[in-house]
PDB file of C-alpha atoms in Angstrom:
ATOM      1  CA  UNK A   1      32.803 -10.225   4.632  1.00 95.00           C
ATOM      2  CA  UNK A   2      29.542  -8.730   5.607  1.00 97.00           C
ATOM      3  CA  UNK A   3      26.483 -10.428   7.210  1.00 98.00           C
ATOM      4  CA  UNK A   4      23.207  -8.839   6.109  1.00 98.00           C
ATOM      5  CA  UNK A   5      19.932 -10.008   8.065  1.00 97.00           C
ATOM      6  CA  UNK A   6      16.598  -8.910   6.692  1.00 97.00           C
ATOM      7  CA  UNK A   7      13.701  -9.691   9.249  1.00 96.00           C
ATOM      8  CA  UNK A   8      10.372 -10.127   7.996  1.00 93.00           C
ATOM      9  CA  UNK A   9       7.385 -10.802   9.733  1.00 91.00           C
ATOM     10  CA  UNK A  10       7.183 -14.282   8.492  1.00 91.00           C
ATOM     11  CA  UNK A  11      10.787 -14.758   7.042  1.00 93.00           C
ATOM     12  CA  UNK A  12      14.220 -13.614   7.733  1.00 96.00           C
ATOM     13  CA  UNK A  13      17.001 -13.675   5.126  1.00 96.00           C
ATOM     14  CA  UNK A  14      20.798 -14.128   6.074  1.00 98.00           C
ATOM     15  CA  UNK A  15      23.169 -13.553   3.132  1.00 97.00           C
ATOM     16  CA  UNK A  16      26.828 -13.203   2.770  1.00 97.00           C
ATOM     17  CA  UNK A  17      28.455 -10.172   1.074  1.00 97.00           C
ATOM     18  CA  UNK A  18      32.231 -10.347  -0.430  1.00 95.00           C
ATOM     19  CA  UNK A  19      32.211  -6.276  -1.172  1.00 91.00           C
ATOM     20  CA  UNK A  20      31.455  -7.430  -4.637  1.00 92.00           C
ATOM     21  CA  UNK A  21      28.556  -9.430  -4.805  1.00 94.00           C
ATOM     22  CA  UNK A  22      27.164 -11.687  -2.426  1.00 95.00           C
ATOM     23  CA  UNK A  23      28.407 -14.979  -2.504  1.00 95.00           C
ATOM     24  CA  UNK A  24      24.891 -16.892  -0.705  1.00 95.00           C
ATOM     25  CA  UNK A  25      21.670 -16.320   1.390  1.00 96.00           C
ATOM     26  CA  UNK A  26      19.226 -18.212   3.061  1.00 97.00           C
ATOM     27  CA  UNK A  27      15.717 -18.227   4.341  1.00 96.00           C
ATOM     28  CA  UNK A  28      13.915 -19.358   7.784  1.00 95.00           C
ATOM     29  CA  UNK A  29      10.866 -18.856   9.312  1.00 95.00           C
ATOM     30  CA  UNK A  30      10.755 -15.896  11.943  1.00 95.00           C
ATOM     31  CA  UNK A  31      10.421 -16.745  15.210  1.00 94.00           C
ATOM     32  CA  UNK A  32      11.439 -14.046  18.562  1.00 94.00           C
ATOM     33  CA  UNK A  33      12.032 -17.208  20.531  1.00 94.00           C
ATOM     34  CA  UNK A  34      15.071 -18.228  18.770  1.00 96.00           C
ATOM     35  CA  UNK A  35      18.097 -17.895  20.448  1.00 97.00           C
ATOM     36  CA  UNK A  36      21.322 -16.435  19.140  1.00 97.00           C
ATOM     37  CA  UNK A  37      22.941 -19.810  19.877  1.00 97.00           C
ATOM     38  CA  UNK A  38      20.531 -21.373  17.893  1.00 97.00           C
ATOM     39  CA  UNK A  39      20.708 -18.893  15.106  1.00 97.00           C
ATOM     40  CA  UNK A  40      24.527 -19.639  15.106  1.00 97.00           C
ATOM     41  CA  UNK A  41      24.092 -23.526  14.983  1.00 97.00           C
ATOM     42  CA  UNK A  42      21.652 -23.486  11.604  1.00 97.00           C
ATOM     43  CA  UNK A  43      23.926 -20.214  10.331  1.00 97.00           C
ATOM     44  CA  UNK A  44      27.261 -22.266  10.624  1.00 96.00           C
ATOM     45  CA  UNK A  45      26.519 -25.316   8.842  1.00 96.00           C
ATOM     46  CA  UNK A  46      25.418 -23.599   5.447  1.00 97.00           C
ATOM     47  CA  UNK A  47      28.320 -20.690   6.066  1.00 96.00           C
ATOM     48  CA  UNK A  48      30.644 -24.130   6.067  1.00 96.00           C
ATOM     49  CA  UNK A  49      28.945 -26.323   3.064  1.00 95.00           C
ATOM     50  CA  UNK A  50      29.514 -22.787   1.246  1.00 94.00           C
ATOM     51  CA  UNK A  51      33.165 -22.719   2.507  1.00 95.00           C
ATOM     52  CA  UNK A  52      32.582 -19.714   4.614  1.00 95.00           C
ATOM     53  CA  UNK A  53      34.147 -19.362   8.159  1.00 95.00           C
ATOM     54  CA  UNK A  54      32.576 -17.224  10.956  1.00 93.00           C
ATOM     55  CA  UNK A  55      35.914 -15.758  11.440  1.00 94.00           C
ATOM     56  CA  UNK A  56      35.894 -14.052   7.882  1.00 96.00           C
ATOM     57  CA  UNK A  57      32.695 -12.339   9.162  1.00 97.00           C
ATOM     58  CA  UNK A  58      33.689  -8.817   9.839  1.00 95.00           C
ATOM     59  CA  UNK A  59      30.884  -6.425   9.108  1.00 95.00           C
ATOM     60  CA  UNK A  60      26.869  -7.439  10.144  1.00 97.00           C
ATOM     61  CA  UNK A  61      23.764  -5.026   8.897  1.00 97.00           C
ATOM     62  CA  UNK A  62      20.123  -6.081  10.382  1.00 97.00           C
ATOM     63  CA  UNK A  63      16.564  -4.849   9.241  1.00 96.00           C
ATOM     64  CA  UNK A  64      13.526  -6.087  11.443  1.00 95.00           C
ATOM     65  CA  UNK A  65      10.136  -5.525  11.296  1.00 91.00           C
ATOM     66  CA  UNK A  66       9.792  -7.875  13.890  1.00 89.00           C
ATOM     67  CA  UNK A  67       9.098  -7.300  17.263  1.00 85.00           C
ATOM     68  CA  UNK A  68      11.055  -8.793  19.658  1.00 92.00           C
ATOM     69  CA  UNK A  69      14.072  -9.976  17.181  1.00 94.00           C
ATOM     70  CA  UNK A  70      16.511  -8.009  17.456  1.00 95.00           C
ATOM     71  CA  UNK A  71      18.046  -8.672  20.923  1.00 96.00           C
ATOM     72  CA  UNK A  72      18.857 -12.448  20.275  1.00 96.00           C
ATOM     73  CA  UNK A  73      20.605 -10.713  16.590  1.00 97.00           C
ATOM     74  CA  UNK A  74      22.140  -8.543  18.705  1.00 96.00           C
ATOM     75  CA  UNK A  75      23.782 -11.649  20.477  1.00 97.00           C
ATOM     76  CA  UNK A  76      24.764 -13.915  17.904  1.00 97.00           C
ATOM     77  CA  UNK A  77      26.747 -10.536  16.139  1.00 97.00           C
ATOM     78  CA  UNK A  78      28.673  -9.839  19.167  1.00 97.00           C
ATOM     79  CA  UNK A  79      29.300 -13.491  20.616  1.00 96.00           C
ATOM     80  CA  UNK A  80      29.987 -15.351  17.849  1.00 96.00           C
ATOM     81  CA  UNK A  81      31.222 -12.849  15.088  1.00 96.00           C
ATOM     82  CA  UNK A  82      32.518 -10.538  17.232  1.00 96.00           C
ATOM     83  CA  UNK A  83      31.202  -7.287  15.526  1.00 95.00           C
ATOM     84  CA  UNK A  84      28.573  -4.470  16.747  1.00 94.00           C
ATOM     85  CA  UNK A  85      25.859  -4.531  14.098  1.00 95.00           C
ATOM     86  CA  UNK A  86      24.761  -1.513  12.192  1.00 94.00           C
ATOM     87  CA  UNK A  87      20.883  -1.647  13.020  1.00 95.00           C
ATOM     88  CA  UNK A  88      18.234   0.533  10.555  1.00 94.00           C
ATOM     89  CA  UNK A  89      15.972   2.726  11.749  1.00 86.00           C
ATOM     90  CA  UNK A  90      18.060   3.027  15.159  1.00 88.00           C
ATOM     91  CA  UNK A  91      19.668   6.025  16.588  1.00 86.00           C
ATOM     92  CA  UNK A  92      23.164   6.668  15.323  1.00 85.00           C
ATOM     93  CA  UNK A  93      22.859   4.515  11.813  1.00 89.00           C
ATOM     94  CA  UNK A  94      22.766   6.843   8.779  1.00 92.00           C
ATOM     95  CA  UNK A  95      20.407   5.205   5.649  1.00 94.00           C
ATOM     96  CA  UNK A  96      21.945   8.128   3.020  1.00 93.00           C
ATOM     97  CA  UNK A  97      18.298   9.452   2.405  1.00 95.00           C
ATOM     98  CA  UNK A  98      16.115  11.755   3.696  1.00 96.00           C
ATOM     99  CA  UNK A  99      12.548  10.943   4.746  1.00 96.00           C
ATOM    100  CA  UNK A 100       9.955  12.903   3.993  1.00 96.00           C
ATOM    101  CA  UNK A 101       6.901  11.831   6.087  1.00 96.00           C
ATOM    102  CA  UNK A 102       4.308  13.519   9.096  1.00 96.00           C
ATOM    103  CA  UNK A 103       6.278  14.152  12.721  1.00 92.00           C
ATOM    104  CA  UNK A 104       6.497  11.395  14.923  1.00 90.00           C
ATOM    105  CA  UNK A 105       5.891   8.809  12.188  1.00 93.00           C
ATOM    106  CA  UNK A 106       7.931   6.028  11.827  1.00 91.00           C
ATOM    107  CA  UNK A 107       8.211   4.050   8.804  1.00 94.00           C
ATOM    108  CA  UNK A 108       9.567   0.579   8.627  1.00 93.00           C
ATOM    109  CA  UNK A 109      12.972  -0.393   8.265  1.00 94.00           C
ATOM    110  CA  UNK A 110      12.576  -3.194   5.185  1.00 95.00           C
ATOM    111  CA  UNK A 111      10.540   0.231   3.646  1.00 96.00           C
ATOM    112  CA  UNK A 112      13.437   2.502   3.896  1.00 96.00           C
ATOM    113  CA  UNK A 113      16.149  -0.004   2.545  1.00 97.00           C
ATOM    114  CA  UNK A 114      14.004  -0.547  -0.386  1.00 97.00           C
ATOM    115  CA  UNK A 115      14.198   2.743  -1.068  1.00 98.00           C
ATOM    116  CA  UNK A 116      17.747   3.269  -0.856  1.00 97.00           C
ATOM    117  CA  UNK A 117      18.543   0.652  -2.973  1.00 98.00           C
ATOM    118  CA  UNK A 118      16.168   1.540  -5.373  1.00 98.00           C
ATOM    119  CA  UNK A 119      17.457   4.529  -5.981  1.00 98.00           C
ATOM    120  CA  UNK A 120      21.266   3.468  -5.738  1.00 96.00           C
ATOM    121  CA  UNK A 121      19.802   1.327  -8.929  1.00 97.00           C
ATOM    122  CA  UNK A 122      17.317   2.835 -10.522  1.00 97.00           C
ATOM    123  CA  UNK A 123      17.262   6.307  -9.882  1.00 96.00           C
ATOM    124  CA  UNK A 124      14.764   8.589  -8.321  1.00 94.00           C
ATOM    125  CA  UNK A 125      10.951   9.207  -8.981  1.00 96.00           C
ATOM    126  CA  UNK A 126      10.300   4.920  -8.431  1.00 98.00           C
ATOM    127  CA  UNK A 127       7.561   3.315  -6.991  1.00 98.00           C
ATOM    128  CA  UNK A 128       8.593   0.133  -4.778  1.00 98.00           C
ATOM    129  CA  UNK A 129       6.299  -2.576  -4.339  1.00 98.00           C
ATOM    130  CA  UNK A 130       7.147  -5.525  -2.283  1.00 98.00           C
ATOM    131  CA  UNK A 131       5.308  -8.605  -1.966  1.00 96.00           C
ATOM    132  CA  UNK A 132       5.227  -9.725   2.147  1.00 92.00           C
ATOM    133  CA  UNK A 133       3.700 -10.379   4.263  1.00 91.00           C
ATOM    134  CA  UNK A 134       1.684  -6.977   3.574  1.00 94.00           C
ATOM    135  CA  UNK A 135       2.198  -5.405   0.160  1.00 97.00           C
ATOM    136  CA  UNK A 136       3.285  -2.358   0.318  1.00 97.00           C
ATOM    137  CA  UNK A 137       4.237   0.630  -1.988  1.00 98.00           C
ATOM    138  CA  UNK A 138       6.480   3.140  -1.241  1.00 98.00           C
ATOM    139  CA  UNK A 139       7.416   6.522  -3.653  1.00 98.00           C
ATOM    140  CA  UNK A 140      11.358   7.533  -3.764  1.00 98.00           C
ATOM    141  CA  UNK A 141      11.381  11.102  -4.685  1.00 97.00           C
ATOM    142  CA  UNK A 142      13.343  12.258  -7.584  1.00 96.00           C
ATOM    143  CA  UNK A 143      15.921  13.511  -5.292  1.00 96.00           C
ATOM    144  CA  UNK A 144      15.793   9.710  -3.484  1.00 96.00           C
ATOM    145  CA  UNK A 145      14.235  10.891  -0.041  1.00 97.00           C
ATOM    146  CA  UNK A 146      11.402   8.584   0.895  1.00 98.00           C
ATOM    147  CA  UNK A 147       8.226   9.909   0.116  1.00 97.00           C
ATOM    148  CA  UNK A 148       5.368   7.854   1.796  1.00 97.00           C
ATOM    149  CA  UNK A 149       3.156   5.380   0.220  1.00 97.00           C
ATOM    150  CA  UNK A 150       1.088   2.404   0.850  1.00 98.00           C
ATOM    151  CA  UNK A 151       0.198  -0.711   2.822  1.00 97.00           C
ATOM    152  CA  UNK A 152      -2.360  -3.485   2.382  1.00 96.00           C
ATOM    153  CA  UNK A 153      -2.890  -7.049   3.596  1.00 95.00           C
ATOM    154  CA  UNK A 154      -0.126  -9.176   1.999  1.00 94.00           C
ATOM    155  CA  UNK A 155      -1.027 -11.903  -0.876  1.00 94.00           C
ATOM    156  CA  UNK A 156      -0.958 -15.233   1.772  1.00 91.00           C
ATOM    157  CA  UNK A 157      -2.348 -13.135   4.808  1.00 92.00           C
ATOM    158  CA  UNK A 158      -5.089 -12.289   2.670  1.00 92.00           C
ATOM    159  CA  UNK A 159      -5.502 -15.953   1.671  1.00 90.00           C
ATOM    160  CA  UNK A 160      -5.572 -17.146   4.617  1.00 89.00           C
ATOM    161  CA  UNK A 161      -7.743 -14.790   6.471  1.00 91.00           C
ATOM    162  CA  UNK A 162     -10.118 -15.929   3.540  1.00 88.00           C
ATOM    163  CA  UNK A 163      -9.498 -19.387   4.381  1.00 84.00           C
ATOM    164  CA  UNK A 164     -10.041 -19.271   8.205  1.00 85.00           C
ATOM    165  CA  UNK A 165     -13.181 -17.353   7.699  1.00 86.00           C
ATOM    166  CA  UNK A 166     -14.832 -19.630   5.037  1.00 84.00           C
ATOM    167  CA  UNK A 167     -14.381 -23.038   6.466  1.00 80.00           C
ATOM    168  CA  UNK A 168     -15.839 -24.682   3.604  1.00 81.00           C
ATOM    169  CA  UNK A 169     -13.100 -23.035   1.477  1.00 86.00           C
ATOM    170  CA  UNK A 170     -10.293 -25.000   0.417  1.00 88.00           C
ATOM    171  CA  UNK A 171      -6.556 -24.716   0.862  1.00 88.00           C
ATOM    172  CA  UNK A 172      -4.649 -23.366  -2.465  1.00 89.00           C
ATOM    173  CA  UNK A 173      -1.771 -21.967  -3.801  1.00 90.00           C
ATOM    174  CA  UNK A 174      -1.088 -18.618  -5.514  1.00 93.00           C
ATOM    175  CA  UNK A 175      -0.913 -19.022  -8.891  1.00 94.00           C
ATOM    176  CA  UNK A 176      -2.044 -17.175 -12.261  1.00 95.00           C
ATOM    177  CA  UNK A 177      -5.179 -18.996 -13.205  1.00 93.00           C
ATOM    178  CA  UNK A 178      -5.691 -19.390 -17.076  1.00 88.00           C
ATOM    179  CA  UNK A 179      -8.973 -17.137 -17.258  1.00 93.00           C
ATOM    180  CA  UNK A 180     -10.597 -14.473 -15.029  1.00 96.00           C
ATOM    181  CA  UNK A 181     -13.995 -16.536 -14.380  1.00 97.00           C
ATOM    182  CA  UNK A 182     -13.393 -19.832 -12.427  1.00 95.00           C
ATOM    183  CA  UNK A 183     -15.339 -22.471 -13.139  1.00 95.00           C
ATOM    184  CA  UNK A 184     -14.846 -24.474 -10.387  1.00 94.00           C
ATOM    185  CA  UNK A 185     -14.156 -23.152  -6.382  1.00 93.00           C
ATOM    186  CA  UNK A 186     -10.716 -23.472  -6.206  1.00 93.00           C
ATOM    187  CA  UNK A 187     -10.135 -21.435  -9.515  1.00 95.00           C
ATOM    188  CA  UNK A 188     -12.618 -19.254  -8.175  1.00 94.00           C
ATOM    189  CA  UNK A 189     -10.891 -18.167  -5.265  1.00 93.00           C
ATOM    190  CA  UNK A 190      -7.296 -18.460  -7.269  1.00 94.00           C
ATOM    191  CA  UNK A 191      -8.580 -15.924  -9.699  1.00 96.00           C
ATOM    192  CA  UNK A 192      -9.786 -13.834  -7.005  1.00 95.00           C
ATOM    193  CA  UNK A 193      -6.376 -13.371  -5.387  1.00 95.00           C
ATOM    194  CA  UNK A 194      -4.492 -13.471  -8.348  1.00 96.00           C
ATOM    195  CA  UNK A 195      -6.260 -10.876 -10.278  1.00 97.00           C
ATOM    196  CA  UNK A 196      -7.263  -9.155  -7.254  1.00 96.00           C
ATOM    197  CA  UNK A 197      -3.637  -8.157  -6.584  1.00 97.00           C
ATOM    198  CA  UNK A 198      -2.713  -7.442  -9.649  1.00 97.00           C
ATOM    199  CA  UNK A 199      -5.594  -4.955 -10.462  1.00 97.00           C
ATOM    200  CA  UNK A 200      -4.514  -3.538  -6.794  1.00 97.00           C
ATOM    201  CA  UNK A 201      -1.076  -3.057  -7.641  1.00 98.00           C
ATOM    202  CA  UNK A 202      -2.042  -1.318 -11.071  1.00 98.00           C
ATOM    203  CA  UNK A 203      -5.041   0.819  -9.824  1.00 98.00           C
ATOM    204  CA  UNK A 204      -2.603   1.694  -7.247  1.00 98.00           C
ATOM    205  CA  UNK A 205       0.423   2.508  -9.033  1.00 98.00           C
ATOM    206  CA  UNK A 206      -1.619   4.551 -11.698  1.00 97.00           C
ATOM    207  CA  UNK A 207      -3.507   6.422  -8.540  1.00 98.00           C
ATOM    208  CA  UNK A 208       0.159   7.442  -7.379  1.00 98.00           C
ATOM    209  CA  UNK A 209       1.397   8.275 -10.807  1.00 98.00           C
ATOM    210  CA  UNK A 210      -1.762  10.381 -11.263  1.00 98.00           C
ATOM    211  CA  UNK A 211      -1.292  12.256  -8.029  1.00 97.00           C
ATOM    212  CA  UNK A 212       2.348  12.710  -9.020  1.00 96.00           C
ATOM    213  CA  UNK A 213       1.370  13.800 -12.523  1.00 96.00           C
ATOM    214  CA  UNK A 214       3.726  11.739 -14.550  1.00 96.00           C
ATOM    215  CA  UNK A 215       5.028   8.361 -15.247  1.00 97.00           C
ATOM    216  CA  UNK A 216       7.107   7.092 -13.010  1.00 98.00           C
ATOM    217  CA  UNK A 217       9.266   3.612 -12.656  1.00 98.00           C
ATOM    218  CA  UNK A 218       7.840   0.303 -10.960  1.00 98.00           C
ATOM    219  CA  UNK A 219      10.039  -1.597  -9.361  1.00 98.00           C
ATOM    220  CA  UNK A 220       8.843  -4.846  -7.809  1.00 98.00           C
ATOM    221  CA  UNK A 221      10.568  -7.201  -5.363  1.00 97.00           C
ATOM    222  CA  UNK A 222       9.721 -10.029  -2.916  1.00 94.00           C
ATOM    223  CA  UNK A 223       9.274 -13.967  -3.079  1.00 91.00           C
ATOM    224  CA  UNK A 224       5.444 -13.576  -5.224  1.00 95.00           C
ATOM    225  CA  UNK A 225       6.886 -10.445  -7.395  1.00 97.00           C
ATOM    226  CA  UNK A 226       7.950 -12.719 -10.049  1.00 97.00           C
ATOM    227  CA  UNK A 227       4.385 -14.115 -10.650  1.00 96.00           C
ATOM    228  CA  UNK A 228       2.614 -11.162 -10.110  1.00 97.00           C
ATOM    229  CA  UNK A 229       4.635  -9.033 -13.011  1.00 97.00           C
ATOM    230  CA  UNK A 230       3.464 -11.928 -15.475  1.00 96.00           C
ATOM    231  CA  UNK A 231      -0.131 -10.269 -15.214  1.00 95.00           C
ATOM    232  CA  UNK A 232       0.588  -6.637 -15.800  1.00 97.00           C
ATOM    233  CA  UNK A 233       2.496  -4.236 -17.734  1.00 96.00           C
ATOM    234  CA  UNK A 234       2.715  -1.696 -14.438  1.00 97.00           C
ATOM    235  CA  UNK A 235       5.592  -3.642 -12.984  1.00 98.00           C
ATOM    236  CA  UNK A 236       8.810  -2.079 -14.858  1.00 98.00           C
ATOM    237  CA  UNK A 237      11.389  -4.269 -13.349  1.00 98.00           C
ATOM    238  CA  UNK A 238      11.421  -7.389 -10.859  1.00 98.00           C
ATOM    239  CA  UNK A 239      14.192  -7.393  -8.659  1.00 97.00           C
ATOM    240  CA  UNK A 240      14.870  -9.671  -6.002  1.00 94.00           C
ATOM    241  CA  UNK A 241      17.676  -8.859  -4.467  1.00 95.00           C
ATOM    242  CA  UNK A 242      16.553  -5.343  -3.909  1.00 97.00           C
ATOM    243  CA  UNK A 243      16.729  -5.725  -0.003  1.00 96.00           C
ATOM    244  CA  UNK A 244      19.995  -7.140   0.360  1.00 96.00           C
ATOM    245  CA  UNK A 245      22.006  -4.858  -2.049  1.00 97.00           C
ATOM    246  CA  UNK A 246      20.117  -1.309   0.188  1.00 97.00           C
ATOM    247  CA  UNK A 247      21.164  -3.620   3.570  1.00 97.00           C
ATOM    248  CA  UNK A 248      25.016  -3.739   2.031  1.00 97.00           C
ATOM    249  CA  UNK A 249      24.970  -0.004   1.118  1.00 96.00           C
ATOM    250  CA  UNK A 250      23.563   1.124   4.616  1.00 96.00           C
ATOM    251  CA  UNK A 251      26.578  -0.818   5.765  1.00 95.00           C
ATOM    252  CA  UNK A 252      29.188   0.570   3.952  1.00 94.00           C
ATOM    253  CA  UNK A 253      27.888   4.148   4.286  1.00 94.00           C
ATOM    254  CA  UNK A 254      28.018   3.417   8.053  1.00 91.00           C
ATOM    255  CA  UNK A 255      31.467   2.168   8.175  1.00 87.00           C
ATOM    256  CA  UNK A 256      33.066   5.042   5.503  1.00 84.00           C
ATOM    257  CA  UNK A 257      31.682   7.356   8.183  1.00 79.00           C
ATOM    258  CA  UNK A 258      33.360   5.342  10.990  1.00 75.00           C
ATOM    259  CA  UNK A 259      36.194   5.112   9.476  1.00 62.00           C
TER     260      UNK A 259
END
């Protein structure tokens, strides 16, 4: 079975992968100062209540756009699953796709396995937009090299820096108010974010398709990508597994080449 870690700046996923289909996956908060011991302690118990045994772990694939992560990952693969991880973005692992971008620049690991799993699904000529902790949009050629695109302040960064610099503000949540003008503050600023982002991702998206000269496919993925396609008709397809399935093809491209 294969263990696929996706590292966020404010979340990391752990899921399980049969060679099929994954069988589970589960969600903490990302933090550089936890130790692979640790990791192991909080990663056992749900591997067990999901009748999953650390020894059936033979195969581990990590993403991280977080600083500082990947030595304790590095650990907990090789001490307690006994198994050299296949790392993106790191010398010697092959992603399948080419990447079209300036010299010298590199471009985020969660970016590029979007983007092979995109268009393992989809097909070429997509536009990927995922919902973190910044949004970002990235353009898989027709061909599926990586093409460039797009970053801005995630949805809940964005809220918060809005929070923290209006004190008087209050705390909400994200949600799709029932009209445009708020009446009161709190719809007020809900409206603000919600329709802000949406009108963001569609001004966007039709900037890139108009640059491009021709439709192309959106394909939307992380945690607020499900509420967000409720207010547009840009968003083709929501898919939220998009991550994990380019993290297990990475993998198995890696180890057909080993092996």
């Amino acid at each position: 079975m294969l263990l696929a870690i996706d590292v966020g700046n404010t979340n990391s996923v752990f899921a399980i992968h049969d060679g099929t289909a994954f069988l589970a996956d589960w969600r903490c908060a990302t933090d550089v100062k936890r130790t692979a011991d640790e990791y192991f302690v909080w990663l056992r118990q749900l591997m067990n209540h999901h009748g999953i045994s650390s020894s059936q772990i033979d195969g581990v694939v990590i993403s991280s756009t977080a600083a500082g992560t990947l030595f304790n990952l590095r650990v907990l693969s090789d001490k307690y699953f006994g198994q050299r991880p296949f790392i993106v973005n790191k010398p010697g692992t092959e992603i399948g796709i080419e990447i079209r971008v300036e010299p010298n620049t590199r471009v985020g690991s969660d970016r590029l396995v979007n983007s092979v799993s995109a268009f393992r699904t989809y097909g070429g000529d997509v536009i990927v937009v995922d919902f973190g902790t910044a949004t970002t949009l990235d353009v898989v050629g027709l061909d599926g090299a990586y093409e460039g695109g797009i970053i801005a302040p995630g949805v809940n960064l964005a809220l918060k820096a809005l929070e923290n610099a209006a004190t008087a503000l209050p705390e909400i949540d994200v949600t799709k108010p029932e009209k445009v003008i708020g009446l009161n503050t709190v719809a007020c600023m809900q409206s603000g974010i919600y329709w802000g982002y949406t009108s963001l991702v569609e001004g966007l998206c039709r900037r890139i398709m108009d640059e491009r000269g021709r439709k192309m496919q959106v394909i939307a993925t992380g945690g607020l990508s499900p509420l967000f396609a409720r207010g547009t008709d840009v968003i083709d397809v929501v898919d939220g597994d998009l991550t994990l399935r380019g993290l297990a093809a990475i993998y198995e491209l890696n180890r057909q080449q080993q092996g």
